[in-house]
Short mmCIF file of C-alpha atoms in Angstrom, two decimals:
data_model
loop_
_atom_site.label_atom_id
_atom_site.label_comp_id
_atom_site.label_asym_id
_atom_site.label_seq_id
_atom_site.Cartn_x
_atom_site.Cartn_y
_atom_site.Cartn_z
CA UNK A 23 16.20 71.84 -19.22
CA UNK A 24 19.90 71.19 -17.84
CA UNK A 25 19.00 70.12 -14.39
CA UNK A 26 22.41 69.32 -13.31
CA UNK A 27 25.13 71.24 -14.76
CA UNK A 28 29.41 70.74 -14.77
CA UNK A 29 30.33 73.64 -15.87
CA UNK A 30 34.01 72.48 -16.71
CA UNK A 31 33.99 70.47 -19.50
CA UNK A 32 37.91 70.07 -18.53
CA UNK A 33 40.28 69.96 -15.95
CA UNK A 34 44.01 69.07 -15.63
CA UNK A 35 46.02 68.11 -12.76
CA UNK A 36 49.83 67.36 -11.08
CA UNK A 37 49.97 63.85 -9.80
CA UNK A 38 49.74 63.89 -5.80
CA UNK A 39 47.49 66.87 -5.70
CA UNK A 40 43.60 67.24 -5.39
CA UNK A 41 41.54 67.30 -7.99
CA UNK A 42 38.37 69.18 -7.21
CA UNK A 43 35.12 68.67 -9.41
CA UNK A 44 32.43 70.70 -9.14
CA UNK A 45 28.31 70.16 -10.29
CA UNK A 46 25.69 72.52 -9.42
CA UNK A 47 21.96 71.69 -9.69
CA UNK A 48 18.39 73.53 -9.88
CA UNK A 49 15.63 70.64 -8.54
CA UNK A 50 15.27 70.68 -4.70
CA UNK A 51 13.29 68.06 -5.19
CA UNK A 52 16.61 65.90 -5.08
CA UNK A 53 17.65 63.84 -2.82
CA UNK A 54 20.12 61.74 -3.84
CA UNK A 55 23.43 62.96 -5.87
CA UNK A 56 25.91 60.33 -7.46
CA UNK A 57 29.86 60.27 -8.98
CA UNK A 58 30.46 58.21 -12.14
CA UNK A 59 33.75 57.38 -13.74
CA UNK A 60 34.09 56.89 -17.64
CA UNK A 61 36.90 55.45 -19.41
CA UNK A 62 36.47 55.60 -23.05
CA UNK A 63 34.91 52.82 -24.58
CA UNK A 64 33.28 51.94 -21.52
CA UNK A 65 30.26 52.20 -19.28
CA UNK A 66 30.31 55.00 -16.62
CA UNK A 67 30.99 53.19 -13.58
CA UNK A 68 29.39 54.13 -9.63
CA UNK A 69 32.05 56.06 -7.36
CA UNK A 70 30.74 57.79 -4.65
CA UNK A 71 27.02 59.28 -3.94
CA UNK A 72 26.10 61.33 -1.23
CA UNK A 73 22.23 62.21 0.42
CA UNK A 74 20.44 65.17 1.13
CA UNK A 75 20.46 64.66 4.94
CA UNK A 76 24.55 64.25 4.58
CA UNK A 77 26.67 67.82 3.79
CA UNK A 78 29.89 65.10 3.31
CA UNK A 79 30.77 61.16 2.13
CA UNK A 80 33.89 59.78 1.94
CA UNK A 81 35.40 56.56 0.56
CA UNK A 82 39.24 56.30 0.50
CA UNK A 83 40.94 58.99 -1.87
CA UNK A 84 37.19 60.52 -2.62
CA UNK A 85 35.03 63.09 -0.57
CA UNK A 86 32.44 64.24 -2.07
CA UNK A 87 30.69 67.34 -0.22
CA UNK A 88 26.99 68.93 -0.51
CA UNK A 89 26.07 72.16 -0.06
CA UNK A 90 22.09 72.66 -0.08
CA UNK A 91 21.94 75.81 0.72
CA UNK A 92 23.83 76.66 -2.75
CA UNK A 93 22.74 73.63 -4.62
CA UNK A 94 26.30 72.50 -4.83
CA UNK A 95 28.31 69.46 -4.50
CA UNK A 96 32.00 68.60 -5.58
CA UNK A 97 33.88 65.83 -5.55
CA UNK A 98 37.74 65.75 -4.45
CA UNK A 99 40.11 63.35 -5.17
CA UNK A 100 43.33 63.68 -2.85
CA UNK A 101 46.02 62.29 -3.82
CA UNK A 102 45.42 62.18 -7.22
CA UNK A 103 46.94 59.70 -9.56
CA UNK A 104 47.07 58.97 -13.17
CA UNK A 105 44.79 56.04 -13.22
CA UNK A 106 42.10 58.48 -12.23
CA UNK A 107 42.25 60.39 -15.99
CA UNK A 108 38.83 59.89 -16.74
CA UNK A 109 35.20 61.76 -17.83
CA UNK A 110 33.12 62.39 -14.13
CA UNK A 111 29.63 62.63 -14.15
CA UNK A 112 27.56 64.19 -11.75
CA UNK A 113 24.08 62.28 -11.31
CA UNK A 114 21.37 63.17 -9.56
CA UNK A 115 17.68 61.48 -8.24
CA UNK A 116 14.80 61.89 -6.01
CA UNK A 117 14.63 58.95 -3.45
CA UNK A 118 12.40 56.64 -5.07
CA UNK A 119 14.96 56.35 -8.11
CA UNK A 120 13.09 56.49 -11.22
CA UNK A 121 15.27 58.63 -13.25
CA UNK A 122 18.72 60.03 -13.11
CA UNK A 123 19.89 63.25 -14.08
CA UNK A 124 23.47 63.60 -15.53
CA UNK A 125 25.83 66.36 -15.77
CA UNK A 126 27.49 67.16 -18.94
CA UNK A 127 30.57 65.79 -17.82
CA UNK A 128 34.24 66.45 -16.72
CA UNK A 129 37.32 65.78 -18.44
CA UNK A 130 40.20 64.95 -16.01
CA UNK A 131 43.53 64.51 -16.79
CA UNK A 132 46.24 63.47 -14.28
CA UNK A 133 49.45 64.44 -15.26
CA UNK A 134 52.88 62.29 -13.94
CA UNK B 13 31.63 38.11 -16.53
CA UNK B 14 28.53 38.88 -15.02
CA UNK B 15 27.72 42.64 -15.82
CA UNK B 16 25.68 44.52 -18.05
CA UNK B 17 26.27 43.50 -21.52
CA UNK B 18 24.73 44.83 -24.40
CA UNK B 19 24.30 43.69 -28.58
CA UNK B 20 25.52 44.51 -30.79
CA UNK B 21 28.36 47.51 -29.63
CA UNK B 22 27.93 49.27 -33.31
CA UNK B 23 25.19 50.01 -35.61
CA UNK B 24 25.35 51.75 -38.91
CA UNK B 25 21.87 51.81 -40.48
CA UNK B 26 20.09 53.98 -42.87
CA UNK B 27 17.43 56.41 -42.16
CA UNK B 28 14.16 55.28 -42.46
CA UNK B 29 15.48 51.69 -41.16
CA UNK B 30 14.08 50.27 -37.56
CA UNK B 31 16.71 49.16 -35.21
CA UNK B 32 16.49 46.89 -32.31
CA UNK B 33 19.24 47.01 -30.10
CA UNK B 34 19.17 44.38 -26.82
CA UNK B 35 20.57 44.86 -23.02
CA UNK B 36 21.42 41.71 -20.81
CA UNK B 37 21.09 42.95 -16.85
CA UNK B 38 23.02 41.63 -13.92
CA UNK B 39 21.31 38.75 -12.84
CA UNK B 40 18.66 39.77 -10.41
CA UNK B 41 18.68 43.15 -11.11
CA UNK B 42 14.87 44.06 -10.15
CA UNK B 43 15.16 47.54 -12.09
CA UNK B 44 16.97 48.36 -15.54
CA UNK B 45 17.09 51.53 -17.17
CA UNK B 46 17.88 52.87 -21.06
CA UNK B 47 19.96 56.30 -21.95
CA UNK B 48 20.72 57.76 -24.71
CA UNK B 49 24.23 59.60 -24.73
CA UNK B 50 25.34 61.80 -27.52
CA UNK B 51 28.61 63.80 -27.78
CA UNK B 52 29.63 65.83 -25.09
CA UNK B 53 26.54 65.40 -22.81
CA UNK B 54 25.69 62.86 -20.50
CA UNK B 55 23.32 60.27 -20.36
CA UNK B 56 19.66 61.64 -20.88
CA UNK B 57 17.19 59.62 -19.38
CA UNK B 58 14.44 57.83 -21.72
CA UNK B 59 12.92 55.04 -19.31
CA UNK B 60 13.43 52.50 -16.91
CA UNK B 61 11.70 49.01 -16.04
CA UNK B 62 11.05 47.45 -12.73
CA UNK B 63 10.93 43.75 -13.61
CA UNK B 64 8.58 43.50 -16.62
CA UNK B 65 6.67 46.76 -16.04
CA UNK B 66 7.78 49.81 -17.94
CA UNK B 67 7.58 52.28 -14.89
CA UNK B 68 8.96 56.31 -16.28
CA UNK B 69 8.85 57.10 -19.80
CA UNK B 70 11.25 60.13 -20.51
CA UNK B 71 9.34 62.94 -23.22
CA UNK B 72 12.76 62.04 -25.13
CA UNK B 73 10.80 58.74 -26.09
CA UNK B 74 8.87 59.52 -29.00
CA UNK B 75 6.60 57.56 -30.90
CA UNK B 76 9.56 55.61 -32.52
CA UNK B 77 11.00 54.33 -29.53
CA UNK B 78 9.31 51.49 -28.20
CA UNK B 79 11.62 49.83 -25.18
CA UNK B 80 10.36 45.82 -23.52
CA UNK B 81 11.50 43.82 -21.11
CA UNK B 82 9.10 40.59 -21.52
CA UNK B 83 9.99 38.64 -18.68
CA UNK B 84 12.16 41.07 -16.29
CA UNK B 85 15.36 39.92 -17.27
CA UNK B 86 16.66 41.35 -20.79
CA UNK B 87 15.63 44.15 -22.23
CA UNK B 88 15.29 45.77 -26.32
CA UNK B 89 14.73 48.83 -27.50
CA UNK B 90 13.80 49.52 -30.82
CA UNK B 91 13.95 52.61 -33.30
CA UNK B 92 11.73 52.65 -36.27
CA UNK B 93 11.64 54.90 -38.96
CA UNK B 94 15.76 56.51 -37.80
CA UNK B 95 16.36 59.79 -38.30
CA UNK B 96 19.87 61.19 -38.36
CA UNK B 97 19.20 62.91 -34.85
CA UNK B 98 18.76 59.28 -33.50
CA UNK B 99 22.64 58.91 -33.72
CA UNK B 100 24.28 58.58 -30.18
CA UNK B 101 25.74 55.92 -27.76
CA UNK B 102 22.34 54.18 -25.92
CA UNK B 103 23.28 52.74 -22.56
CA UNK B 104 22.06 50.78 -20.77
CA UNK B 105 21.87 50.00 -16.50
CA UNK B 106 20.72 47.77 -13.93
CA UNK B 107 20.43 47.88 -10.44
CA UNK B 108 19.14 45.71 -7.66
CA UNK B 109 16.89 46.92 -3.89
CA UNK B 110 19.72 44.39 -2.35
CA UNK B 111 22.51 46.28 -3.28
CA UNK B 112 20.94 49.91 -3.57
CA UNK B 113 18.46 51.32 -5.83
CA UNK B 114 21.09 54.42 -6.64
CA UNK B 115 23.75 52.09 -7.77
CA UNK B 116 23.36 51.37 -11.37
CA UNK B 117 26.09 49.15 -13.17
CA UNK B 118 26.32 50.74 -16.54
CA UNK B 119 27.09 48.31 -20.06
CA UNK B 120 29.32 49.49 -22.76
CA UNK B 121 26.72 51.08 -24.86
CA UNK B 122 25.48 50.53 -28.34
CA UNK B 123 27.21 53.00 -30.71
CA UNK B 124 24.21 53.85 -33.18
CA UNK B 125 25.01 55.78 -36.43
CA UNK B 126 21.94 57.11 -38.81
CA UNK B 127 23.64 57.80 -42.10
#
């Protein structure tokens, strides 16, 4: 049972412009939704999370926005540069933590 | 370096062979968690520790899998009896109350094969 889906497995981009990556999920039991960035060979690495009782977070060039209501969040990277060609995960948890839920995954590529 | 390291980074075993594969935490990291990533999907879940006690077992844990973490600080997981299905990346994450629960540092993975 997919709880958290990214339904682009792909997504390509002009430097300078916004990226936008999207994640739905089912369980509104969660509370707490996380970005990961993975370069290959590597361990995804934290970028952004967001709580229920927020509909927006930002930090620098990321935003990522939550729409309850539709069980929606997206992340958006603005500007966008090369350095940030990498796979995205969506995550999700209830508050206590325990487990993680991860999205399939996106595939961005930032082109010069 | 001080994160998450895991041993070894590749295994190619047989099926039928047990497999013990070992994570290393960020010091003080109260809680460390195991997943089990295979191409094209993201991490799955399979369990998590806070300090020595094995808290969340995923269903994706069967009777093979058998994960420890004797005195809170590194952790194994073992496979007996591989099956070819058992082939996938297993990761590996800590995180610490001090920073945030929610913010797991990830290590490189263990690349398992089954052949």
């Amino acid at each position: 049972d997919q709880q958290v889906k990214q339904n682009s497995p792909s997504l390509s981009v002009q430097e300078g412009r916004i990226s936008i990556l999207n994640c739905d999920y089912t369980n509104s039991m969660f509370d707490y939704f996380l970005w990961y960035k993975k370069y290959p060979a590597e361990g995804p690495t934290f970028l952004i999370s967001i709580s229920s009782i927020k509909d927006k977070n930002e930090d620098g060039r990321f935003t990522v926005f939550l729409n309850k209501s539709a069980k929606h969040l997206s992340l958006h990277i603005v500007p966008s540069q090369p350095g940030d060609s990498a796979v995205y995960f969506c995550a999700a948890s209830a508050y206590n933590f325990n487990k993680f839920y991860f999205g399939s995954g996106t595939k961005l590529n930032v082109k010069p | 370096d001080t994160g998450v390291s895991q041993d070894p980074r590749h295994k190619i075993t047989k099926r039928g062979q047990n497999v013990t594969f070992r994570c290393d935490p960020i010091s003080e990291h109260n809680r460390l968690y195991w997943y089990r990533q295979t191409l094209g999907q993201g991490p799955e879940f399979l369990t998590y520790f806070q300090n020595e006690a094995q808290l969340e077992k995923s269903r994706l844990l069967s009777d093979r899998f058998s994960a420890e973490r004797p005195k809170g600080s590194f952790s194994t997981l073992e496979i007996q009896r591989t099956e070819q299905g058992d082939s996938a990346m297993y990761l590996c994450a800590s995180s610490a109350q001090a920073v945030s629960w929610s913010e797991q540092y990830f290590g490189p993975g263990t690349r398992l094969t089954v052949t």
